[in-house]
Amino acid sequence: MRLDVVTIFPDYLRVLDLSLIGRADAEGLLDLHVHDLRDWTHDRHRTVDDTPIGGGAGMVMKPDVWGAALDDIVCAALPGGAVAKAPGTPVAEGDQARQEGPRRVLVIPAPSGEVFTQRTAEDLAGADQLIFACGRYEGIDARVGAYYAACGVEVRELSIGDYVLNGGEAAALVMIEAVARLRPGVLGNPESIVEESHAGTGLLEYPVYTRPVAWRGYDLAATEPVLLSGDHARVARHRRDQAIARTAERRPDLIARLRPAELDAGDRAALARNGWVAPAGAAHPVPLVVRPAVDGDLVALADLAARTFPDACPSSLTPEQIAAHIAVNLSPQRLALWLEDPRVVLTVAELPQGLPAPPGETDAEALPAGALVGYSAVVAEILDADGALPAGLDPRPPAVSVPPGPDGAQALAAELSKVYVDARLRSAGIAATLLAEAVSVVDNMGVTALWLGTNAANRRAQKAYRHAGFRKVGTRTYEVGGSRCRDVVMVLHPQVKLPRPGRSG
Ligand code: 6GU
């Protein structure tokens, strides 16, 4: 690849002789030429600029000087031996054929250009010649770029970011380094290109560590035990989770551009933990908020509860039986009681910006801003002043043991009464996030046994609970609209941290 840089400060580009680029030049992997623009001036003062036509501050670089320089450089011999013809006369718009032969790109660094990204670097790395026309002052007369584009030269005006430099030299250095390291042989270890930020994954890179394991109070054995486990699959999952968390924190714009089809269940769960939901059919992830329910949620919550309950019922139940159950146990009155009761923790999952309809679907499939798409209810077994338990608390099955807390703290049981997610947002990590939130809430309440009953036939629910740390301890019967159903009873002891479940569950 031939690199030409035209500037009025050739010394500025001296740093290119150092480091990888210099070595690549010396080894013939790159063919680097830095030119002084003033070599193409003809007046005594070697003038390169003039005042702006139309008035205004600053100076503009002269098109005649740039034209003389670029005419020479655009037809320079390339290592392959090809010599281009002189640009000649511009062709009419519409039949601007690209020049045949080697791919030569004229790059004009300018804060008003398109933003240079890793994609741009990858594209430019495929060219045979890159010519950087570094402007100073207010920039280069706009006809220069227009002329070479009209002659069939590929012209790219590129900015390296939303800030202003005094000239294009520093920006050219940045672009050259980003492009050159993608060329074969320039970088020492080609694999390190694959994992780094902005390469293919669309995520920022995860944090990295090296020895010593403990340094100035930061002990990786305590904070990052997975990295020391030697379990490659777990290390990869952990790093990807960290990449997702970091990207959500620092570059939400990148999260909003991810493609859900390229995300696995672990990615979705990590996204949901970090405030995003990526439904399988959607074009892109959308923001997700998991928060305590408030009075204003009542109507939407009752609607969500009525909509999601039937999905979790065994097929043996009739619609009438299900409706009868909802009318009693998930009525707006019951939910209103829960909202007021400090012994009940109601959590909702909200899409603050809604969810656009999946590509190819009608707007009827879209969800509006503020839509509630999931909720959980935790009911603690605490008597009120009248000696009564909270409304809707199921009898605790005998299989559930309630141990005292650490240091002899009081034993306290709570029922995870509900965890429901809108069927359209299944497998998007919302249930796992609601569960994690519920566990953290009851942990803070001093609950020592969080138990639940879930339909024995509902395997996916049991699996999700197992993933959240629940273990099966027995069964119970549960009435839905007068019909007896068999439930599995599962328990989690928040104070006792379980070992991570292995592959076999
Ligand atoms: Cl390419 N040039 C200048 N002068 N300022 C910039 C820039 C380029 N990119 C960001 N700021």
Coordinates of N, CA and C in Angstrom, one line a residue, residues 5 12-16 21 109 132 134 168-179:
V5 N 1.2 11.7 2.1 CA 0.7 12.8 2.9 C 1.2 14.1 2.4
Y12 N 5.8 17.3 11.0 CA 4.7 16.8 11.9 C 4.5 15.3 11.7
L13 N 4.8 14.8 10.5 CA 4.5 13.4 10.2 C 5.7 12.5 10.5
R14 N 6.8 13.1 11.0 CA 8.0 12.4 11.4 C 7.7 11.2 12.3
V15 N 6.8 11.3 13.1 CA 6.5 10.2 14.1 C 6.1 8.9 13.3
L16 N 5.7 9.1 12.1 CA 5.4 7.9 11.3 C 6.6 7.0 11.1
I21 N 4.6 1.5 12.1 CA 4.4 2.1 10.8 C 5.8 2.2 10.1
P109 N -8.8 15.1 5.4 CA -9.3 15.2 6.8 C -9.9 16.6 7.1
F132 N -3.4 11.6 1.7 CA -4.0 12.5 2.7 C -3.6 13.9 2.4
C134 N -3.7 17.3 3.8 CA -3.9 17.9 5.1 C -4.1 19.4 5.0
G168 N -5.2 19.1 9.5 CA -5.6 17.7 9.3 C -4.4 16.7 9.6
E169 N -3.2 17.3 10.0 CA -2.1 16.4 10.2 C -2.3 15.3 11.3
A170 N -2.7 15.8 12.5 CA -2.9 14.8 13.6 C -4.0 13.8 13.2
A171 N -5.1 14.3 12.5 CA -6.1 13.4 12.1 C -5.6 12.4 11.1
A172 N -4.7 12.8 10.2 CA -4.1 11.9 9.2 C -3.3 10.8 9.9
L173 N -2.5 11.2 10.9 CA -1.7 10.3 11.7 C -2.6 9.2 12.3
V174 N -3.8 9.7 12.9 CA -4.7 8.7 13.5 C -5.2 7.7 12.5
M175 N -5.6 8.3 11.3 CA -6.2 7.4 10.3 C -5.2 6.4 9.8
I176 N -4.0 6.9 9.6 CA -2.9 6.1 9.0 C -2.6 4.9 10.0
E177 N -2.5 5.2 11.3 CA -2.3 4.2 12.2 C -3.4 3.1 12.3
A178 N -4.6 3.6 12.2 CA -5.8 2.7 12.3 C -5.8 1.8 11.0
V179 N -5.5 2.4 9.9 CA -5.5 1.6 8.6 C -4.3 0.7 8.5

